[in-house]
XYZ file of C-alpha atoms in Angstrom:
699
model
C 1.065 119.312 -119.577
C 1.228 122.048 -116.939
C -1.521 124.674 -117.426
C 0.969 127.545 -117.811
C 2.950 125.598 -120.397
C -0.226 124.740 -122.353
C -1.321 128.372 -122.326
C 2.113 129.516 -123.516
C 2.039 126.940 -126.311
C -1.433 128.032 -127.391
C -0.385 131.693 -127.325
C 2.420 130.900 -129.782
C 0.273 128.801 -132.097
C -2.836 130.994 -132.086
C -0.649 134.081 -132.471
C 0.411 133.147 -136.007
C -0.947 135.976 -138.222
C -3.410 135.289 -141.037
C -3.922 137.443 -144.164
C -7.623 138.209 -144.601
C -7.700 140.671 -147.517
C -5.454 142.188 -150.163
C -5.390 144.920 -152.774
C -2.851 146.464 -155.131
C -1.937 149.540 -157.137
C 0.245 149.810 -160.264
C 2.616 152.521 -161.483
C 4.960 152.757 -164.451
C 8.454 153.924 -163.463
C 11.080 154.107 -166.192
C 9.084 151.739 -168.378
C 8.928 149.135 -165.630
C 5.813 148.175 -163.717
C 5.852 148.846 -159.987
C 3.120 147.026 -158.062
C 2.280 147.760 -154.449
C 0.534 144.883 -152.680
C -1.300 145.884 -149.506
C -2.490 143.047 -147.289
C -4.648 143.132 -144.179
C -3.786 140.676 -141.413
C -5.455 139.348 -138.295
C -3.501 138.152 -135.257
C -4.633 136.902 -131.858
C -3.043 138.685 -128.904
C -3.668 136.364 -125.979
C -2.111 138.579 -123.287
C -4.329 141.492 -124.256
C -7.320 139.261 -124.963
C -7.798 140.946 -128.327
C -7.640 140.290 -132.041
C -5.195 142.665 -133.710
C -5.532 143.920 -137.285
C -2.738 145.495 -139.268
C -1.570 146.339 -142.787
C 1.654 145.354 -144.499
C 2.906 146.404 -147.924
C 5.261 144.883 -150.501
C 6.660 146.509 -153.616
C 7.074 144.307 -156.706
C 9.147 145.217 -159.757
C 7.392 143.647 -162.727
C 8.838 142.821 -166.128
C 6.877 142.366 -169.349
C 7.940 139.343 -171.399
C 6.123 138.977 -174.682
C 2.465 138.355 -173.772
C 2.909 137.903 -170.036
C 4.162 139.646 -166.908
C 6.653 138.258 -164.416
C 7.784 139.451 -161.011
C 11.458 140.402 -161.330
C 12.123 141.595 -157.770
C 10.277 141.619 -154.471
C 11.504 144.456 -152.269
C 11.542 143.987 -148.468
C 8.211 144.894 -146.834
C 7.668 147.977 -144.787
C 6.749 147.818 -141.105
C 3.322 146.580 -140.060
C 0.822 149.402 -139.531
C -1.876 148.677 -136.922
C -5.478 149.427 -137.855
C -7.029 151.406 -135.031
C -10.826 151.394 -135.038
C -11.200 150.702 -138.767
C -14.501 149.021 -139.591
C -14.359 148.895 -143.380
C -12.030 150.335 -146.013
C -11.647 150.495 -149.784
C -8.917 151.606 -152.204
C -9.981 153.548 -155.306
C -8.638 151.835 -158.453
C -7.503 154.940 -160.387
C -6.207 157.593 -157.978
C -5.328 155.245 -155.116
C -7.497 157.077 -152.581
C -8.190 155.125 -149.394
C -11.666 155.374 -147.875
C -12.050 154.278 -144.253
C -15.026 154.103 -141.914
C -13.558 154.361 -138.437
C -15.102 154.145 -134.987
C -13.741 156.805 -132.634
C -13.248 156.645 -128.876
C -16.579 158.394 -128.450
C -18.391 155.654 -130.399
C -18.887 157.952 -133.368
C -18.429 156.529 -136.859
C -16.333 158.728 -139.138
C -15.691 158.444 -142.874
C -12.112 159.384 -143.825
C -10.536 159.838 -147.256
C -6.742 159.521 -147.400
C -4.359 160.290 -150.279
C -0.597 160.573 -150.689
C -0.624 163.902 -148.820
C -2.468 162.600 -145.748
C -6.053 162.967 -144.575
C -8.035 164.678 -147.315
C -11.596 164.637 -145.981
C -13.460 163.550 -142.849
C -17.213 163.215 -142.230
C -18.826 162.396 -138.883
C -21.520 159.998 -140.066
C -22.989 159.623 -136.584
C -23.447 163.384 -136.186
C -25.109 163.646 -139.603
C -27.795 161.232 -138.308
C -28.858 160.005 -141.755
C -28.625 156.338 -140.727
C -27.566 154.038 -137.902
C -24.400 151.961 -137.569
C -22.409 151.237 -140.738
C -22.295 147.510 -141.576
C -18.769 146.075 -141.499
C -19.626 142.377 -141.965
C -19.035 140.259 -145.075
C -22.717 139.306 -145.428
C -24.167 142.799 -146.043
C -21.341 145.300 -145.761
C -18.931 146.880 -148.191
C -17.530 150.203 -149.373
C -17.670 150.806 -153.139
C -16.100 153.633 -155.174
C -18.007 155.028 -158.138
C -16.267 154.984 -161.521
C -15.614 158.725 -161.323
C -14.326 158.289 -157.740
C -16.469 161.158 -156.455
C -19.052 158.978 -154.667
C -18.969 156.178 -152.131
C -21.606 153.512 -151.578
C -22.052 151.611 -148.321
C -24.643 149.792 -146.190
C -25.894 150.912 -142.782
C -28.733 150.255 -140.362
C -31.859 152.297 -140.940
C -32.714 154.715 -138.161
C -35.488 153.219 -136.095
C -38.460 155.556 -136.206
C -41.939 155.562 -134.796
C -43.497 155.915 -138.257
C -42.536 156.209 -141.943
C -43.659 159.843 -141.824
C -40.935 160.707 -139.277
C -37.853 158.696 -140.392
C -35.371 160.516 -138.162
C -37.413 160.483 -134.997
C -36.798 157.647 -132.526
C -39.817 155.601 -131.409
C -41.634 156.752 -128.324
C -44.690 155.959 -126.258
C -46.411 152.700 -127.117
C -43.858 151.869 -129.876
C -40.786 152.071 -127.663
C -40.800 148.338 -126.844
C -42.003 146.901 -130.162
C -40.020 143.769 -131.031
C -37.474 144.249 -133.794
C -36.409 141.192 -135.773
C -32.741 140.660 -136.606
C -30.753 138.313 -138.828
C -29.802 135.832 -136.102
C -26.496 134.493 -134.839
C -23.673 136.957 -135.467
C -26.101 139.617 -136.784
C -28.117 140.519 -133.698
C -27.587 144.256 -134.341
C -28.698 144.068 -137.971
C -32.358 144.364 -138.882
C -33.178 146.902 -141.618
C -30.150 147.782 -143.777
C -30.243 150.729 -146.164
C -28.002 151.750 -149.066
C -26.160 155.029 -148.510
C -24.336 157.317 -150.953
C -21.754 159.982 -150.052
C -21.034 162.849 -152.441
C -17.386 163.493 -151.564
C -17.207 167.017 -152.994
C -20.161 168.339 -150.993
C -20.089 165.895 -148.074
C -23.771 165.142 -148.609
C -24.977 161.719 -147.366
C -28.242 160.299 -148.666
C -30.185 157.065 -148.244
C -31.156 155.543 -151.577
C -34.874 155.231 -152.246
C -36.619 152.510 -154.246
C -35.431 149.344 -152.511
C -38.407 146.949 -152.443
C -39.938 147.022 -148.946
C -39.840 143.232 -148.518
C -36.049 142.892 -148.891
C -32.945 143.817 -146.910
C -30.177 145.121 -149.237
C -26.463 144.358 -149.052
C -23.313 143.478 -151.048
C -23.821 146.666 -153.078
C -21.568 147.965 -155.869
C -21.780 150.638 -158.530
C -22.998 149.835 -162.015
C -21.072 151.246 -165.027
C -21.732 154.972 -165.377
C -22.298 155.403 -161.629
C -25.996 156.218 -162.084
C -27.198 152.939 -160.587
C -26.073 150.242 -158.184
C -26.289 146.469 -158.074
C -27.232 144.851 -154.777
C -28.418 141.597 -153.280
C -31.768 141.775 -151.495
C -32.668 139.134 -148.895
C -36.372 138.579 -148.365
C -37.398 139.294 -144.765
C -41.044 138.352 -145.149
C -42.898 136.827 -143.408
C -39.981 136.866 -140.921
C -36.189 136.687 -140.847
C -34.182 133.479 -140.548
C -30.521 133.280 -139.507
C -28.077 134.165 -142.298
C -24.684 133.139 -140.942
C -23.347 129.972 -142.647
C -26.623 129.752 -144.600
C -26.393 130.127 -148.386
C -29.999 128.943 -148.848
C -31.895 132.133 -148.014
C -34.367 133.532 -150.540
C -32.691 136.507 -152.211
C -32.327 138.194 -155.594
C -30.023 140.448 -157.618
C -31.341 143.980 -158.157
C -30.370 147.057 -160.177
C -31.373 150.307 -158.451
C -31.029 153.691 -160.155
C -30.270 156.922 -158.359
C -33.729 157.991 -159.571
C -35.318 155.225 -157.454
C -36.193 152.849 -160.283
C -35.498 149.235 -159.188
C -35.332 146.137 -161.383
C -34.896 142.484 -160.384
C -32.264 140.762 -162.566
C -32.423 137.186 -161.222
C -35.041 134.531 -160.613
C -37.568 134.779 -157.816
C -37.305 131.581 -155.757
C -33.497 131.372 -155.599
C -30.603 132.341 -153.362
C -28.091 134.892 -154.724
C -24.749 136.267 -153.488
C -21.347 137.692 -154.477
C -22.079 140.028 -157.424
C -18.771 140.948 -159.107
C -18.471 143.361 -162.066
C -15.963 142.662 -164.853
C -13.183 145.223 -165.479
C -14.642 146.169 -168.878
C -18.073 146.711 -167.332
C -19.906 144.350 -169.673
C -20.551 141.385 -167.385
C -21.584 140.711 -163.817
C -21.016 137.291 -162.260
C -22.808 136.068 -159.162
C -23.566 132.851 -157.291
C -26.992 131.230 -157.261
C -28.355 128.361 -155.185
C -31.541 126.765 -153.942
C -33.815 128.011 -151.165
C -34.182 125.905 -148.005
C -32.886 122.331 -147.829
C -29.161 122.100 -146.959
C -28.048 125.228 -145.114
C -24.918 125.360 -147.295
C -24.591 123.714 -150.688
C -22.920 123.636 -154.067
C -23.951 126.742 -155.998
C -23.804 127.727 -159.667
C -21.857 130.608 -161.213
C -24.013 132.896 -163.371
C -23.150 135.804 -165.645
C -25.468 138.702 -166.433
C -24.600 140.385 -169.732
C -25.181 144.111 -169.314
C -25.349 144.672 -173.075
C -27.997 142.133 -174.098
C -29.496 141.820 -170.585
C -29.349 138.023 -170.666
C -28.122 135.603 -168.003
C -26.051 132.489 -168.671
C -24.654 129.744 -166.460
C -20.851 129.660 -166.475
C -20.477 126.794 -163.994
C -23.401 124.645 -162.947
C -23.879 122.717 -159.718
C -21.482 119.765 -159.618
C -23.309 116.667 -158.424
C -20.364 114.258 -158.521
C -16.948 115.685 -159.375
C -14.562 113.711 -161.538
C -10.981 113.257 -160.387
C -8.842 116.286 -161.192
C -11.810 118.503 -162.055
C -13.523 121.339 -160.237
C -15.665 119.963 -157.413
C -18.013 122.957 -157.503
C -18.352 126.248 -155.635
C -19.205 126.217 -151.930
C -18.101 129.634 -150.687
C -18.318 133.299 -151.631
C -16.283 134.808 -154.450
C -13.340 137.058 -153.523
C -14.086 140.781 -153.789
C -12.005 140.952 -156.996
C -12.095 137.781 -159.081
C -11.825 138.799 -162.773
C -8.826 138.625 -165.070
C -7.750 141.924 -166.623
C -9.258 141.015 -170.019
C -12.631 140.127 -168.436
C -12.461 136.635 -169.934
C -11.643 134.537 -166.851
C -13.015 134.226 -163.322
C -10.730 133.052 -160.510
C -12.069 131.664 -157.237
C -11.233 129.296 -154.375
C -13.378 126.498 -153.068
C -13.401 123.180 -151.263
C -12.181 120.199 -153.256
C -12.422 116.956 -151.302
C -10.053 117.350 -148.331
C -8.312 120.444 -149.655
C -9.041 124.033 -150.617
C -7.863 124.942 -154.111
C -7.919 127.942 -156.452
C -9.552 127.563 -159.876
C -9.483 129.639 -163.034
C -12.650 129.386 -165.106
C -12.628 130.398 -168.782
C -15.897 130.282 -170.699
C -16.499 131.030 -174.364
C -19.254 130.044 -176.758
C -17.273 126.948 -177.754
C -15.656 125.586 -174.607
C -15.183 125.824 -170.864
C -11.664 125.493 -169.460
C -10.545 125.010 -165.857
C -7.093 125.397 -164.396
C -6.448 124.445 -160.770
C -3.635 125.843 -158.640
C -2.502 123.628 -155.780
C 0.561 121.712 -154.611
C 1.519 118.910 -152.282
C 3.399 121.372 -150.064
C 0.267 123.319 -149.140
C -3.099 121.680 -148.492
C -4.994 124.947 -148.882
C -4.822 127.701 -151.503
C -7.214 130.587 -150.849
C -7.441 133.464 -153.302
C -7.591 136.822 -151.512
C -7.706 138.976 -154.647
C -6.747 139.201 -158.303
C -6.167 142.625 -159.816
C -4.411 143.439 -163.077
C -3.862 139.652 -163.367
C -1.765 139.491 -160.195
C -3.163 136.806 -157.876
C -2.655 137.174 -154.122
C -3.210 133.893 -152.289
C -3.003 132.591 -148.734
C -1.436 129.126 -148.551
C -1.164 126.876 -145.526
C -1.101 123.267 -144.397
C -1.616 121.505 -141.053
C 2.057 122.042 -140.157
C 2.633 125.399 -141.904
C 0.894 128.605 -140.738
C -0.528 130.976 -143.372
C 1.879 132.062 -146.102
C 1.271 134.987 -148.497
C 2.162 134.351 -152.156
C 1.673 136.166 -155.447
C 1.792 135.142 -159.090
C 0.568 136.460 -162.406
C -2.288 134.679 -164.121
C -0.705 132.898 -167.094
C -2.233 132.301 -170.519
C -4.801 129.494 -170.472
C -3.068 126.236 -169.654
C 0.181 127.884 -168.554
C 1.979 127.504 -165.240
C 2.096 130.194 -162.550
C 5.442 131.457 -161.299
C 4.742 131.916 -157.597
C 6.647 134.280 -155.298
C 6.379 134.175 -151.515
C 5.932 137.552 -149.861
C 5.524 136.400 -146.280
C 6.946 133.271 -144.711
C 5.515 132.189 -141.348
C 7.835 132.812 -138.431
C 7.770 129.124 -137.510
C 6.748 125.791 -139.006
C 6.072 122.644 -137.045
C 7.522 119.174 -137.387
C 4.222 117.386 -137.950
C 3.356 114.624 -140.359
C 0.040 114.940 -142.190
C -1.720 112.849 -144.785
C -5.074 112.771 -146.537
C -7.190 109.633 -146.189
C -9.853 108.558 -148.667
C -12.551 106.547 -146.902
C -15.113 104.214 -148.488
C -18.259 103.178 -146.604
C -18.997 99.459 -146.378
C -21.859 97.965 -148.386
C -24.070 98.146 -145.284
C -23.217 101.819 -144.805
C -23.803 102.794 -148.442
C -26.643 105.230 -149.130
C -28.980 103.499 -151.601
C -30.402 106.793 -152.854
C -26.914 108.249 -153.420
C -24.910 105.092 -153.883
C -21.152 104.962 -154.396
C -20.184 108.085 -152.465
C -16.935 108.179 -150.521
C -15.533 110.768 -148.152
C -12.230 111.669 -146.501
C -10.211 112.759 -143.509
C -6.948 114.526 -142.692
C -4.628 112.797 -140.226
C -2.049 114.942 -138.415
C 0.411 113.494 -135.913
C 3.764 114.201 -134.262
C 6.732 113.178 -136.380
C 8.329 111.407 -133.394
C 6.641 109.314 -130.727
C 7.201 110.008 -127.072
C 9.400 107.203 -125.654
C 8.330 104.991 -128.579
C 4.768 104.678 -127.249
C 1.746 104.552 -129.495
C 0.063 107.906 -130.058
C -3.372 108.684 -128.567
C -5.845 109.724 -131.267
C -8.234 112.685 -131.017
C -11.103 112.542 -133.515
C -11.966 116.134 -134.506
C -15.387 116.644 -136.173
C -16.398 119.836 -137.987
C -19.753 121.528 -137.534
C -22.260 122.596 -140.137
C -22.761 119.821 -141.089
C -22.266 121.251 -144.586
C -18.748 122.594 -144.117
C -15.250 121.169 -144.420
C -11.945 120.502 -142.690
C -9.419 121.294 -145.450
C -5.781 120.338 -145.011
C -4.940 123.823 -143.782
C -3.556 125.481 -140.656
C -5.831 124.835 -137.686
C -4.784 126.145 -134.267
C -6.654 123.487 -132.265
C -5.156 120.664 -134.319
C -1.647 122.144 -134.239
C -1.806 122.700 -130.488
C -2.973 119.159 -129.734
C -0.361 117.595 -132.027
C 2.352 119.702 -130.422
C 1.212 118.256 -127.086
C 1.703 114.718 -128.397
C -1.740 113.740 -129.702
C -2.600 112.617 -133.209
C -5.661 114.378 -134.672
C -8.055 112.949 -137.264
C -10.183 115.657 -138.919
C -13.120 113.900 -140.578
C -15.029 115.102 -143.667
C -18.037 112.780 -143.479
C -20.607 112.484 -146.272
C -22.450 115.806 -146.301
C -19.243 117.850 -146.116
C -18.557 120.425 -148.823
C -16.052 119.666 -151.578
C -17.431 116.257 -152.558
C -20.311 117.364 -154.799
C -23.974 118.171 -154.272
C -24.951 114.477 -154.082
C -22.790 114.083 -150.998
C -24.503 117.058 -149.352
C -27.982 115.784 -150.196
C -27.136 112.282 -148.981
C -27.103 113.487 -145.371
C -30.568 115.083 -145.442
C -32.831 112.919 -143.290
C -29.922 110.775 -142.096
C -28.233 112.877 -139.425
C -27.368 110.949 -136.299
C -26.923 107.806 -138.368
C -24.980 108.133 -141.636
C -22.631 110.824 -140.298
C -22.027 108.911 -137.063
C -21.139 105.752 -138.980
C -18.892 107.742 -141.323
C -16.849 109.102 -138.437
C -16.532 105.640 -136.958
C -15.499 104.266 -140.371
C -12.846 106.993 -140.704
C -11.455 106.082 -137.276
C -11.292 102.398 -138.225
C -9.556 103.311 -141.505
C -6.953 105.469 -139.748
C -6.200 102.789 -137.150
C -5.867 100.169 -139.866
C -3.492 102.232 -142.000
C -1.283 103.671 -139.235
C 0.124 101.253 -136.661
C 1.504 104.149 -134.602
C -1.994 105.116 -133.423
C -3.275 103.772 -130.124
C -6.722 102.193 -130.541
C -7.090 102.012 -126.757
C -6.720 105.770 -126.286
C -9.349 107.500 -128.415
C -11.118 110.803 -127.760
C -13.646 112.820 -129.755
C -14.108 116.603 -129.939
C -16.258 118.951 -132.010
C -18.551 121.975 -132.029
C -22.173 122.538 -133.090
C -22.973 119.602 -135.406
C -19.506 118.291 -134.551
C -20.582 118.384 -130.906
C -23.827 116.649 -131.901
C -21.795 113.838 -133.471
C -19.351 113.708 -130.557
C -22.230 113.124 -128.145
C -23.759 110.547 -130.498
C -20.478 108.643 -130.707
C -19.952 108.348 -126.959
C -23.591 107.260 -126.625
C -23.681 104.784 -129.510
C -20.136 103.478 -128.920
C -19.765 103.773 -125.121
C -16.746 101.464 -124.913
C -14.680 103.088 -127.672
C -13.933 106.663 -126.551
C -12.246 107.579 -123.291
C -12.884 111.342 -123.437
C -15.238 113.780 -125.150
C -15.161 117.591 -125.465
C -18.140 119.301 -127.138
C -18.675 122.994 -127.861
C -22.276 124.227 -128.091
C -23.562 120.803 -129.178
C -27.020 120.047 -130.525
C -28.307 117.574 -127.936
C -32.069 117.450 -128.482
C -33.325 118.628 -131.882
C -36.923 118.552 -130.672
C -36.382 121.021 -127.814
C -34.144 123.150 -130.054
C -36.932 123.702 -132.580
C -38.429 126.808 -130.992
C -35.176 128.450 -129.917
C -32.865 128.312 -132.967
C -32.488 131.149 -135.480
C -32.544 128.577 -138.318
C -35.780 126.735 -137.597
C -35.951 125.608 -141.243
C -32.783 123.523 -140.805
C -34.302 121.746 -137.840
C -36.912 120.323 -140.238
C -34.687 119.851 -143.295
C -31.953 118.011 -141.396
C -34.324 115.184 -140.465
C -35.821 114.991 -143.956
C -38.989 117.049 -143.389
C -40.157 119.844 -145.675
C -40.290 123.336 -144.219
C -42.611 126.275 -144.804
C -42.840 129.562 -142.925
C -46.306 128.703 -141.579
C -45.115 125.343 -140.191
C -46.730 124.251 -136.921
C -44.882 121.522 -134.973
C -46.574 118.146 -134.866
C -46.067 115.240 -132.507
C -44.799 113.177 -135.437
C -42.197 115.777 -136.454
C -40.976 116.232 -132.891
C -40.700 112.452 -132.505
C -38.475 112.243 -135.605
C -36.235 115.030 -134.280
C -35.933 113.385 -130.889
C -35.150 110.028 -132.478
C -32.138 111.573 -134.314
C -30.790 113.297 -131.197
C -27.924 112.146 -128.953
C -29.998 112.746 -125.806
C -31.760 109.392 -126.355
C -28.379 107.669 -125.811
C -27.527 109.632 -122.651
C -28.171 106.655 -120.385
C -25.447 104.685 -122.219
C -22.779 107.402 -121.976
C -19.884 106.335 -119.764
C -17.234 108.557 -121.328
C -16.192 111.685 -119.381
C -17.774 114.664 -121.185
C -16.526 118.273 -121.190
C -19.132 120.802 -122.361
C -18.263 124.372 -123.436
C -21.302 126.622 -123.769
C -21.811 130.187 -125.017
C -24.645 131.880 -123.141
C -25.434 134.212 -126.083
C -25.686 131.427 -128.677
C -28.582 132.162 -131.071
C -27.964 129.126 -133.296
C -27.898 126.346 -130.675
C -29.535 127.358 -127.416
C -27.218 127.081 -124.392
C -29.979 125.005 -122.771
C -29.002 122.185 -125.137
C -25.717 121.689 -123.308
C -27.432 122.107 -119.955
C -29.921 119.373 -120.891
C -27.131 116.859 -121.435
C -25.240 118.112 -118.384
C -28.235 117.387 -116.154
C -28.887 114.010 -117.747
C -25.287 112.944 -117.069
C -25.136 114.456 -113.587
C -28.280 112.589 -112.574
C -26.569 109.314 -113.520
C -23.313 110.211 -111.802
C -21.491 110.191 -115.157
C -18.317 112.327 -115.232
C -19.200 115.683 -116.781
C -17.810 119.231 -116.589
C -19.443 122.340 -118.042
C -17.740 125.639 -118.915
C -20.077 128.627 -119.216
C -19.080 131.702 -121.253
C -21.623 134.457 -120.532
C -20.401 136.901 -123.212
C -19.876 134.483 -126.090
C -22.086 133.062 -128.833
C -22.159 130.021 -131.072
C -18.612 130.210 -132.389
C -17.055 130.751 -128.949
C -14.828 133.113 -130.890
C -13.528 135.555 -128.277
C -9.755 135.325 -127.884
C -9.908 134.627 -124.150
C -12.691 132.050 -124.664
C -10.698 130.183 -127.298
C -7.664 130.008 -125.014
C -9.811 128.810 -122.097
C -11.434 126.120 -124.260
C -8.100 124.856 -125.552
C -6.543 124.713 -122.093
C -9.472 122.828 -120.595
C -9.753 120.481 -123.570
C -6.046 119.625 -123.425
C -6.176 118.964 -119.679
C -9.376 116.911 -120.065
C -7.769 114.739 -122.731
C -4.579 114.364 -120.703
C -6.553 113.381 -117.612
C -8.649 110.717 -119.320
C -6.278 109.416 -122.004
């Protein structure tokens, strides 16, 4: 428990690399298929305070057996190749050309085209001055090859001009300081995206015309024939709301021709994302959800038929999943998700306390699901499927990310998995999934009969035979999930001798839409009682846990619940560590980038022209942990990002002052360059070190 030892431990655990994307190419050599799998990895480098990105390749020798393919041999991988300055990249499916947008040392953005002979073409996009910064995020960005592989499509910021008549001229005079809206937390540099097309033969870059003026375009891809593009357009009128972690923003699917003609293909008052074109070019799948209400929710899978121009629902919203069946879709589709015959869609999503990969087959007569999971790994995340080869990232609370591949079998068949990358180390932890049932008094009468879950991780051996102190770890959102996957905070704490209980209270994803809706209007009550019920269940089922040494930690809504718990149960928890917690929902109303959620969370309807009322503010205050501040006796550690757009840093300061004025033990860490996620490498290490020492001091 020395600070240097804790930091060294965290450096090892957080330094485990994670695959974030994958792609592949295929060649026929001597009648045998040769597949090259290229994976992109992310790795924390604590000494350098940076997050490294690199590529690694594997060669697979593939054999054809009757109606299916099998991997015969996996050749050793080549060395890792660091990605220097790459913002976004894409591999062309036919010729294997690699397009890269790279940021140079001079802050210029350059488009590069690479082939087997080296660098083939380079364009200085910044010098061309047709647009602003290229978008490299997953919300808007992307780099799409046309079918003929002579054009590239991407998204960039529109050049800010003083008037529409002078699009390339920067604002001056009275317009220099005009406020410019952005898309909130994580997207403060993104305001007015535009769709851009590069003609590779001529080097000409143009901004597509015809995008409706009330929408911001993104997630663009070429339509068959390369004379039009599909894109998602998010409505930015009357003003923008935060997009990060919010799948409930009004948006639509559009088809825009190179001639400027634009057509809306989806409904009007819906939320749309993840358009994915089938290999045969006849169908486009996308996700659709509701506007407002829960910030993240179960969405439906739709298919647009390009031949008859009709839309059908392939997978509807799942209100209450049956055991062994798909629990619904709660996250974006992978960039490539179709089987080679364009008959099946493969995706990953939350399923109770795990993350699993599903195959969905839909015909006019039946719908068939096949789920890929195992007891060894608690999480299976599909990175890509191309030419029926699935590339997945598997992990569990004691096993860092593992890269595996397997061919999609005929419907109902089993996958023969092959591991490409084993983690350098696994940890001797014990983990189990707990199913938790609320008592009759805690049941939600409107959504009766719902249960929830938790993941308990603990050291395999006790120290000196003593009981193990328990740290209750609560996820944020609230509509997110703690799957039974690799988590650096959990692994680090367990390695230090703590048991960790990761709670998926009612309202978490993976338990159906009813569970999500059950929390609306009941925050600060139902979720608090669920966490307390999960703790009681864990203590009852595992005699090795020490009921006298309990602590609670969490961020955002998890911090909100942590503060509630030490206020509502002041004699239960001996330590608390909260990152960017919501403390007073009433004072947060005017400072958050998701003002709609401030109303929806307490059960109030939201509209853009909403004016706060005394009654609404009273409801928000009543659900906030600040009203219990006078009862808090537990030592509280607060970790605050000064640039947080989601939860104002003044929320943490409000609780800090309330506790200081009562001489309650409190410590506040202030990170001036970090936002809501506290995601900088040095910040994460600082938070872990201080949390571990805080728990050790008070437990």
